[in-house]
GROMACS .gro file of C-alpha atoms in nm:
model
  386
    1UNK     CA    1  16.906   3.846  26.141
    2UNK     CA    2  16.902   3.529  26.312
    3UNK     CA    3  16.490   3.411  26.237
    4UNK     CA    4  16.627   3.090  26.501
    5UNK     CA    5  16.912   3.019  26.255
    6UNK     CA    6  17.186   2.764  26.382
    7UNK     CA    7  17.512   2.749  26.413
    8UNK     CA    8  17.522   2.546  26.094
    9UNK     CA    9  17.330   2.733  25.932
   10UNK     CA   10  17.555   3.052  26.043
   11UNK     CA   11  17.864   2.828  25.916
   12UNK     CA   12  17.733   2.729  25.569
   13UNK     CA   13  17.638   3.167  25.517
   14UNK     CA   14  18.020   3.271  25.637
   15UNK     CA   15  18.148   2.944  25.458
   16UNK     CA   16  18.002   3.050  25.130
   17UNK     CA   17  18.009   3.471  25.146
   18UNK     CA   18  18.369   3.421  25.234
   19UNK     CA   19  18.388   3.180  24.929
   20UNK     CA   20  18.228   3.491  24.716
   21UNK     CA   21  18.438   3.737  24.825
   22UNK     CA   22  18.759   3.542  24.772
   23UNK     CA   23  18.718   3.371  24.452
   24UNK     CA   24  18.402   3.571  24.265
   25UNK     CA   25  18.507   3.935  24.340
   26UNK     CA   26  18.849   3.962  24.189
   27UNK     CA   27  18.716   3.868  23.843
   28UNK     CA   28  18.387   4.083  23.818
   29UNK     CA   29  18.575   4.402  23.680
   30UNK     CA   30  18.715   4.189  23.418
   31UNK     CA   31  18.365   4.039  23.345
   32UNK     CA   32  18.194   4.348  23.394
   33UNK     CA   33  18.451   4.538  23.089
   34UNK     CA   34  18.452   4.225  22.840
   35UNK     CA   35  18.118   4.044  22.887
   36UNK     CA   36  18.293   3.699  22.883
   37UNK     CA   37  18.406   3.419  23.178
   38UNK     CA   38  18.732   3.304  23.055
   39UNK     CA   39  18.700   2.949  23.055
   40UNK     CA   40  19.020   2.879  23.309
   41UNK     CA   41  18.855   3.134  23.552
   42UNK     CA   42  18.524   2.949  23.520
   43UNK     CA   43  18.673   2.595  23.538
   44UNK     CA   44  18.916   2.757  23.883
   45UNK     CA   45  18.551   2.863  24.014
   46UNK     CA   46  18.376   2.524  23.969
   47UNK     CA   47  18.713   2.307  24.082
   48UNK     CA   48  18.733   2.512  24.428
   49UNK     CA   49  18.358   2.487  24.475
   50UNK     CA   50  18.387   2.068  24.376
   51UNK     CA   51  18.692   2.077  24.662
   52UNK     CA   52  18.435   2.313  24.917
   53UNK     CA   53  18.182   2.022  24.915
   54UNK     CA   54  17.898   2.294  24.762
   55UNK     CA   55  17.867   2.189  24.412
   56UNK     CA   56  17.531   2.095  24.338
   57UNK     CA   57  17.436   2.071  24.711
   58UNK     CA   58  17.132   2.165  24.635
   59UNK     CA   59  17.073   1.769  24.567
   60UNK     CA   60  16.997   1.490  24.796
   61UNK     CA   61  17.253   1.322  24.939
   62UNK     CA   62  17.088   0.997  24.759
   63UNK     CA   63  17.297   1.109  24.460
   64UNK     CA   64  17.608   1.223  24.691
   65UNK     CA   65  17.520   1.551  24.722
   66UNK     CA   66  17.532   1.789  25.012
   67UNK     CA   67  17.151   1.706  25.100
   68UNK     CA   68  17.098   2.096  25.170
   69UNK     CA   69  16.706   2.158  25.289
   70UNK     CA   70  16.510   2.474  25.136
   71UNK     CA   71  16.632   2.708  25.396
   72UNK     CA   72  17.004   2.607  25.398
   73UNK     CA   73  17.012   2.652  25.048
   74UNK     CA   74  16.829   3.012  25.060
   75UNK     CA   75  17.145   3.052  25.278
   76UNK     CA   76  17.369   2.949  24.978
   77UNK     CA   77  17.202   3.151  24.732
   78UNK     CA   78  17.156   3.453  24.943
   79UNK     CA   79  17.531   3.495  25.002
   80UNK     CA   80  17.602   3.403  24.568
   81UNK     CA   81  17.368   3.719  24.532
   82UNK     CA   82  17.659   3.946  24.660
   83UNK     CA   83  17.825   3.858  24.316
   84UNK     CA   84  17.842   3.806  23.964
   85UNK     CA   85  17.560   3.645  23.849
   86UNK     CA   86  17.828   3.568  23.540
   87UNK     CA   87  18.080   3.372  23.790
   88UNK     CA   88  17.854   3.246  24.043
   89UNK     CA   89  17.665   3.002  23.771
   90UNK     CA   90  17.993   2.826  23.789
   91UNK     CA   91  17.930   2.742  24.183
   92UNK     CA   92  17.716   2.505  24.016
   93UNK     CA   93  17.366   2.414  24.098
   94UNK     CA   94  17.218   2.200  23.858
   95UNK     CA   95  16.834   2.221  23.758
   96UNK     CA   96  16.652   2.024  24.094
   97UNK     CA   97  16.396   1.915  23.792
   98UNK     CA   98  16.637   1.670  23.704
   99UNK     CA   99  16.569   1.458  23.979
  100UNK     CA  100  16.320   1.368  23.737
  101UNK     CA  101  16.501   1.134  23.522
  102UNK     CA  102  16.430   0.788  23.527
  103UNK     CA  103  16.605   0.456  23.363
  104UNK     CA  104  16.937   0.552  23.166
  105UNK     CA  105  16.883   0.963  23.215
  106UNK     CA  106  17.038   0.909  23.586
  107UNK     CA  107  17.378   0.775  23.434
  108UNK     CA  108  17.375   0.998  23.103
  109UNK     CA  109  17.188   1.377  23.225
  110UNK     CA  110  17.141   1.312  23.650
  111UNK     CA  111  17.490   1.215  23.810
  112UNK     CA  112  17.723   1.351  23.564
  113UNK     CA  113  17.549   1.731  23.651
  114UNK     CA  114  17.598   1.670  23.999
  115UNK     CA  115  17.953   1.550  23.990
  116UNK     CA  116  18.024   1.863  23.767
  117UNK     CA  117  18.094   1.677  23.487
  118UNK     CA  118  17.868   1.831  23.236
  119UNK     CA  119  17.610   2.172  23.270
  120UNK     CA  120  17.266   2.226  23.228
  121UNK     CA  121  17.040   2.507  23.133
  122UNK     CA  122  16.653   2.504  23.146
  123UNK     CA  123  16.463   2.652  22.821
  124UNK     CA  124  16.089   2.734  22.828
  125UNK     CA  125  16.072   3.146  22.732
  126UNK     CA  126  15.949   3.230  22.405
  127UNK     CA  127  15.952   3.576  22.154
  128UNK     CA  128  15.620   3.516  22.196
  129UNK     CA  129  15.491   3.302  22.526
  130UNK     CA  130  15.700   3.444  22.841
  131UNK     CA  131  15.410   3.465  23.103
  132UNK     CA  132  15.196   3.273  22.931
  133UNK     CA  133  15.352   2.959  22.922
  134UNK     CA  134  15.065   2.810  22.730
  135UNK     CA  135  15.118   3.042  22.441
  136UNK     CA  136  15.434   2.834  22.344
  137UNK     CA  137  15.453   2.747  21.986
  138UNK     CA  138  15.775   2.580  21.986
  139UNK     CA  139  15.631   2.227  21.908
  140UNK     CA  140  15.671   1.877  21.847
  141UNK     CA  141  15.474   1.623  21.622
  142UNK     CA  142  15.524   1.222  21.601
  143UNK     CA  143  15.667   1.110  21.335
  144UNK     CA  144  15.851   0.754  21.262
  145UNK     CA  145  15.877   0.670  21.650
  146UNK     CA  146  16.018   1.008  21.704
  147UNK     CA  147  15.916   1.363  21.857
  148UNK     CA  148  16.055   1.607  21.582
  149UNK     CA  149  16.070   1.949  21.700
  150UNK     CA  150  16.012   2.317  21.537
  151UNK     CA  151  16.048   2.644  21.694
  152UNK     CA  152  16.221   2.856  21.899
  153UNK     CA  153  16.350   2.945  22.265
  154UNK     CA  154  16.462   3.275  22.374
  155UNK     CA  155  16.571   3.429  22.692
  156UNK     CA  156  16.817   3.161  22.805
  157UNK     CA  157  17.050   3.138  23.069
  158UNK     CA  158  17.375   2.991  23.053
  159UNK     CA  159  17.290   2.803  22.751
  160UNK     CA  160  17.593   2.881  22.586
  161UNK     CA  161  17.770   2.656  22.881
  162UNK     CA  162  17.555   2.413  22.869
  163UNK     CA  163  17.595   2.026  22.741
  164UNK     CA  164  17.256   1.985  22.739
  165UNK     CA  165  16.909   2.176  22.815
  166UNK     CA  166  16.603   2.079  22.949
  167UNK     CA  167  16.361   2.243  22.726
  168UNK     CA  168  15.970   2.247  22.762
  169UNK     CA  169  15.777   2.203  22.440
  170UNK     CA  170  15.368   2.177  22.325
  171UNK     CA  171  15.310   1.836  22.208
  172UNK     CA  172  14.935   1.867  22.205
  173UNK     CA  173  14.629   2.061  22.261
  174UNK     CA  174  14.324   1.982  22.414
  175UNK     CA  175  13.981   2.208  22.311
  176UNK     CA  176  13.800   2.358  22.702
  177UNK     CA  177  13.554   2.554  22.751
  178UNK     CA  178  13.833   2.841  22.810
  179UNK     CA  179  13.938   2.778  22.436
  180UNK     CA  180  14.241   2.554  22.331
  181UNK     CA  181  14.531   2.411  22.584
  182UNK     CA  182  14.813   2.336  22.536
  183UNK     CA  183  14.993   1.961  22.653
  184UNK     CA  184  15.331   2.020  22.736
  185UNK     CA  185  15.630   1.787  22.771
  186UNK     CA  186  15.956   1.829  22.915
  187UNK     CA  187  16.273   1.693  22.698
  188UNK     CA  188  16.608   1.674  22.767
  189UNK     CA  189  16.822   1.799  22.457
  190UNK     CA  190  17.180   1.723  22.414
  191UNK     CA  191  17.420   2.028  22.256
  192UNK     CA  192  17.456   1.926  21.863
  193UNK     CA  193  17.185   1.709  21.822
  194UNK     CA  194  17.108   1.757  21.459
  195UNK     CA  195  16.815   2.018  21.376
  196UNK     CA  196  16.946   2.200  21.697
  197UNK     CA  197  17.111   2.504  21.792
  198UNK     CA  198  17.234   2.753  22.025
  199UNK     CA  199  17.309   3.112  21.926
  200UNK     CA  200  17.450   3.401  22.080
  201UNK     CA  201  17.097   3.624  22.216
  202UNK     CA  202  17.015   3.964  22.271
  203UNK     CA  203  17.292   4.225  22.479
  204UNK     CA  204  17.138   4.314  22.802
  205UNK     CA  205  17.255   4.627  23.049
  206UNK     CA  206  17.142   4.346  23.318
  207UNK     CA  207  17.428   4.126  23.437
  208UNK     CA  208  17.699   4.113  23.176
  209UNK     CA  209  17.907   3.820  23.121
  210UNK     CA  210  17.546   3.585  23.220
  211UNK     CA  211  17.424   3.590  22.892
  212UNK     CA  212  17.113   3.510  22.696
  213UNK     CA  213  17.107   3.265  22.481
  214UNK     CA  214  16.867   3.133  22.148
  215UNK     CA  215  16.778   2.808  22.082
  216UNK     CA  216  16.654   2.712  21.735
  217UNK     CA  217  16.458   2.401  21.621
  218UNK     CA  218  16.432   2.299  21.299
  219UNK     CA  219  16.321   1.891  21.213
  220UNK     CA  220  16.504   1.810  21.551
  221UNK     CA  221  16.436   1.441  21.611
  222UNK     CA  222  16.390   1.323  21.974
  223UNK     CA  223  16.337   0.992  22.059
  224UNK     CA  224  16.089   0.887  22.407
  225UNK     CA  225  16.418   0.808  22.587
  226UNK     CA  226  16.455   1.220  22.582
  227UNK     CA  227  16.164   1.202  22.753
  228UNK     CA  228  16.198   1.369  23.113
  229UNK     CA  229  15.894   1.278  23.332
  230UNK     CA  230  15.611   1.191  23.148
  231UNK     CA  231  15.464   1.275  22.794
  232UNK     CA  232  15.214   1.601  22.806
  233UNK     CA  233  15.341   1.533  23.194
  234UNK     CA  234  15.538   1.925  23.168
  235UNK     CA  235  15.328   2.134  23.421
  236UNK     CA  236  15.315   1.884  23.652
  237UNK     CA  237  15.705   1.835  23.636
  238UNK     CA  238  15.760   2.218  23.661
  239UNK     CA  239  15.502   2.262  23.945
  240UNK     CA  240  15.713   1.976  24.100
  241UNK     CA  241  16.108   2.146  24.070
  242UNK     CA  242  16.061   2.474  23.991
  243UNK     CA  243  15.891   2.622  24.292
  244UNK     CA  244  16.247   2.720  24.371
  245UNK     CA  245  16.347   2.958  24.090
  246UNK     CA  246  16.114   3.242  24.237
  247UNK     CA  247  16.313   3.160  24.617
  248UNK     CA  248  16.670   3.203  24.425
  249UNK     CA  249  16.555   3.563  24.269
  250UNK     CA  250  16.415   3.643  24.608
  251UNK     CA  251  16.700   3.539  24.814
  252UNK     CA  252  16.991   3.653  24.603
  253UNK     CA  253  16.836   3.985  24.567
  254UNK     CA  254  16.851   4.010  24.936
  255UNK     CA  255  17.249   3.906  24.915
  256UNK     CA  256  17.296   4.209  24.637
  257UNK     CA  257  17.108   4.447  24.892
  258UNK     CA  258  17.296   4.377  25.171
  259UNK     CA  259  17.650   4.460  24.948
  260UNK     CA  260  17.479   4.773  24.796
  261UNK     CA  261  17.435   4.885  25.167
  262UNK     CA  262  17.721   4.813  25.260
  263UNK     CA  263  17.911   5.056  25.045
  264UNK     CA  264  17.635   5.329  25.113
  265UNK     CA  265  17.636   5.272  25.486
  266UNK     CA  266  18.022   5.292  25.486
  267UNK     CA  267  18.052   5.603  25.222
  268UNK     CA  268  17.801   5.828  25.454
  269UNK     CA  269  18.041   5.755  25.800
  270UNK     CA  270  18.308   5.896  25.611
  271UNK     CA  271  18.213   6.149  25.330
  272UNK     CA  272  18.209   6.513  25.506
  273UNK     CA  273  17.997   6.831  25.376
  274UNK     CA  274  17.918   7.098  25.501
  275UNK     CA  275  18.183   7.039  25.798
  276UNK     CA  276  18.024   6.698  25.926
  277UNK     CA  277  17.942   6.327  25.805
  278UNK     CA  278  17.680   6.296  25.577
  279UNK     CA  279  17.555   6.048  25.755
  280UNK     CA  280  17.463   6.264  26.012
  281UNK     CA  281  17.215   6.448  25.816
  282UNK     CA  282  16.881   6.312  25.854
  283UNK     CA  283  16.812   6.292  25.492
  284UNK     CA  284  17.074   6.055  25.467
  285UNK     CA  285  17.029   5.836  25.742
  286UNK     CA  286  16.649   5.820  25.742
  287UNK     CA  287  16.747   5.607  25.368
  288UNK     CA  288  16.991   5.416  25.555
  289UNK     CA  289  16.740   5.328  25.813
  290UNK     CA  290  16.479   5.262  25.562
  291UNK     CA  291  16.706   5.051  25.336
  292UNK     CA  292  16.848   4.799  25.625
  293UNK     CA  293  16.488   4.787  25.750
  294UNK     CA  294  16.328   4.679  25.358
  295UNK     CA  295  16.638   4.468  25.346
  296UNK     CA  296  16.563   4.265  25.655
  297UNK     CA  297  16.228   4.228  25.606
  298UNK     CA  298  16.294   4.133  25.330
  299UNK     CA  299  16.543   3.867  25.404
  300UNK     CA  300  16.252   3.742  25.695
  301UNK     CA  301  15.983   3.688  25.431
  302UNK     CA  302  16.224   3.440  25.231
  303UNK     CA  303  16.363   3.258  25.470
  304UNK     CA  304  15.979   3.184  25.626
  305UNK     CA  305  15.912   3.086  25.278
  306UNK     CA  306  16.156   2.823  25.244
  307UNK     CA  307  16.100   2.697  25.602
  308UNK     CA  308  15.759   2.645  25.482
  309UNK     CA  309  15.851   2.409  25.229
  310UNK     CA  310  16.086   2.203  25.427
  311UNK     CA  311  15.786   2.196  25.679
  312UNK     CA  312  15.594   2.057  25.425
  313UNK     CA  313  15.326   2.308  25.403
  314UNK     CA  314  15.203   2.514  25.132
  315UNK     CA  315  15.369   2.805  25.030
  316UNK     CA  316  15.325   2.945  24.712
  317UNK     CA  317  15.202   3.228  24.805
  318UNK     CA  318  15.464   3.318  25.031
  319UNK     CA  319  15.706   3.218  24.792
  320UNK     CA  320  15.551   3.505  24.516
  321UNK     CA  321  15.554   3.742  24.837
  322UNK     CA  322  15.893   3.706  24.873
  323UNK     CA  323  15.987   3.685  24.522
  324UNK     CA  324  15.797   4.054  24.471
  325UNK     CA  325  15.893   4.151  24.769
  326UNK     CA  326  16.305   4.100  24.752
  327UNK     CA  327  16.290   4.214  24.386
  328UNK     CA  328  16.093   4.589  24.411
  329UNK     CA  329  16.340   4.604  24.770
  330UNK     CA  330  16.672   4.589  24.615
  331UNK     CA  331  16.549   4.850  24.314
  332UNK     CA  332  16.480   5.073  24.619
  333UNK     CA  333  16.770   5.009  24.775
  334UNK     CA  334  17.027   5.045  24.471
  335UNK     CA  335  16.907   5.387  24.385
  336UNK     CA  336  16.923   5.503  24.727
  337UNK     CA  337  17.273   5.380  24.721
  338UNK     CA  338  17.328   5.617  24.404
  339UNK     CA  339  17.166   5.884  24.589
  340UNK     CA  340  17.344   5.901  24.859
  341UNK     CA  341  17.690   5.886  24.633
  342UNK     CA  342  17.561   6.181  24.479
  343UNK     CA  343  17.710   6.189  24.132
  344UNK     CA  344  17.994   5.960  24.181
  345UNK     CA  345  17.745   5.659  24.241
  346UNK     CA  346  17.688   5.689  23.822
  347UNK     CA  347  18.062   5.671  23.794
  348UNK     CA  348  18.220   5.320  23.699
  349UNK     CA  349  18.452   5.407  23.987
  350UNK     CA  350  18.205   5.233  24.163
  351UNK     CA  351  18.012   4.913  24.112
  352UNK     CA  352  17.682   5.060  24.259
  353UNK     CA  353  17.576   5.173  23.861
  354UNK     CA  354  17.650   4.814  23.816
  355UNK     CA  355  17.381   4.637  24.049
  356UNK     CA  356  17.173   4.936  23.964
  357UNK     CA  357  17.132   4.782  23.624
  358UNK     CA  358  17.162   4.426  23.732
  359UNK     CA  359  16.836   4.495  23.993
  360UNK     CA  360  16.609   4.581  23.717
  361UNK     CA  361  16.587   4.231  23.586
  362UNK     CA  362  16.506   4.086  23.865
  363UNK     CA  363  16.127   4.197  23.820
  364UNK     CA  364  16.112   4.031  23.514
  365UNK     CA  365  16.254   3.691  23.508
  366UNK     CA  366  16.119   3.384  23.666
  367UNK     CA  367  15.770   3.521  23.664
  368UNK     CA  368  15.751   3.927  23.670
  369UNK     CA  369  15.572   4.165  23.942
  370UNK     CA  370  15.297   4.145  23.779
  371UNK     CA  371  15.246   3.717  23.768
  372UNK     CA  372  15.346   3.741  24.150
  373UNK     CA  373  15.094   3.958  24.249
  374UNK     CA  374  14.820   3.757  24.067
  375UNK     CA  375  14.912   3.439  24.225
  376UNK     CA  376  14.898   3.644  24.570
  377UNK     CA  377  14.576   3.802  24.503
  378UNK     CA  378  14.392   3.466  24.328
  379UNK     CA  379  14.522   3.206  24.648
  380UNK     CA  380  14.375   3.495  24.895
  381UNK     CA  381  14.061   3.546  24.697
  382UNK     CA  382  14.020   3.121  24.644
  383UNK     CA  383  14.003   3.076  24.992
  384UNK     CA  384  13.697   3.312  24.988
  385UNK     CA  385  13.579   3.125  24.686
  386UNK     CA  386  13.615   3.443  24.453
   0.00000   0.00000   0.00000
């Protein structure tokens, strides 16, 4: 799997699988059987990755960052994918949206999430707008000067970390002939400002230890300076930063694959029945051939994707492709991994029941199977003008 990688790029994969295997690995049982990071694990995780040179490299290296390009850091993510989702938020990699912030944000929000100093989430799910991002009622009003805010956020990540969280919320709506629309704004939110808070969310089979998180708004008062980008200015902030979510999902879904083979690969060469491998038996190795195949192509499609953006040309429909793509693969691939374990891939002996469950989400979050496949479907039919 080479797609005319370098031997940088070769060096910044080994540099940062090695750094998974060494320092994520030996905690995920213990995250896996109590749900939690303990905070001196978590802080050990984001020190060594500070010391590495990889925290936040994801940035330019305008703000003293590593400066990593799309595909480099598909390279990154794709290796954090062979771990805990749970320990491998504390590699750090701040929200890119927050290369947004203008005036005093770059000294209060901007630098100190780069230098590791304080952690971000993003917040735009609702119980009742996930898809539809326009169906958002969390909302703000002016009043006195100020933005005060009502409603509520569900669905997220890493929240309960976080110092602050960039949260998207409907501060208008305009009347089209498709019915109302909704202006939304992008604010950044500081842990305990009053009227806001953060509470523990729902307990998901998906990736214990990285958990959910509710935020709750009630009279919260925000002035302009919390602000990020420009009022009713939201959509074209997240069509600006977030492209990259839907790469991450893809990419570390290919890292997880790759591990899940791995153990299924190296459990047929040496589990005997019936007086020879199991491997040898075509119905075992025609899965292993179609597993490493998916996985590849799968790895191919993201990768292209991200060298299209650092190319400068437009990609988001590759970037659903690969995003749909990377996700359905590594469901395929994890229960082909059971199957070939037989019974004792169900058993907590191994992890494989572990990414089993962990794979599902990833057809869900940052836009599900079926958003992907409408973007696909609506850029090939444009160009027709359907």
């Amino acid at each position: 799997m080479n797609y005319g990688l370098s031997d940088e790029h070769h060096m910044i994969a080994d540099t940062v699988r090695a750094f998974v295997e060494k320092e994520i690995y030996p905690h995920e049982e213990l995250v896996e059987r109590t749900g939690e990071v303990p905070q001196e694990i978590a802080q050990e995780i984001k020190r060594k990755t500070l010391a590495l040179g990889f925290y936040a490299c994801n940035f330019p290296e305008s703000v003293g960052c590593a400066g990593l390009n799309h595909l480099e850091f598909a390279l990154v993510e794709r290796e954090l994918g062979r771990g805990s989702m749970a320990l491998n938020h504390f590699f750090g990699r701040p929200q890119n949206i927050l290369m947004a912030c203008e005036g005093d944000q770059v000294e209060r929000y901007l630098m100190p999430a780069v230098r590791g100093e304080r952690m971000d989430a993003l917040a735009m799910t609702e119980p009742g707008a996930g898809s539809d991002v326009r169906g958002m009622k969390c909302a703000a009003h002016r009043e006195g000067g100020d933005w005060v805010v009502n409603g509520t956020k569900h669905f997220i990540s890493g929240a309960e970390h976080a110092d602050f969280i960039i949260v998207f919320i409907a501060t208008g709506e305009d009347q089209t002939d498709k019915g109302p629309k909704k202006r939304i704004t992008a604010f950044l939110v500081d842990r305990g400002t009053p009227g806001f808070t953060i509470r523990d969310g729902y307990k998901s089979v998906s990736h214990r230890g990285y958990k959910n998180m509710i935020l709750d708004f009630d009279d919260c008062r925000l002035p302009d300076a919390q602000v990020l980008g420009e009022v009713d200015g939201g959509f074209e902030v997240m069509n600006t930063w977030l492209y990259a979510t839907r790469i991450t999902v893809a990419t570390m879904s290919v890292g997880r694959a790759r591990r899940v083979f791995n153990y299924a690969l190296t459990y047929a060469a040496e589990r005997e029945q019936f007086g020879q491998k199991i491997g040898k038996f075509q119905g075992v190795s025609f899965q292993l051939a179609n597993m490493i195949t998916e996985i590849d192509a799968a790895d191919l499609l993201t990768l292209a994707s991200a060298d299209r953006l650092d190319k400068g040309l437009p990609a988001n429909r590759e970037i659903a492709s690969a995003k749909l793509y990377a996700s359905e693969m590594l469901a395929r691939v994890t229960d082909a991994a059971i199957q070939i374990h037989g019974g004792m891939g169900l058993m907590d002996d191994y992890p494989l029941e572990r990414f089993w469950r962990d794979a599902r989400v990833e057809r869900i979050w940052d836009g599900t199977s079926e958003i992907q496949r409408h973007i696909i479907s609506r850029d090939l039919l444009r160009a027709l003008g359907a």
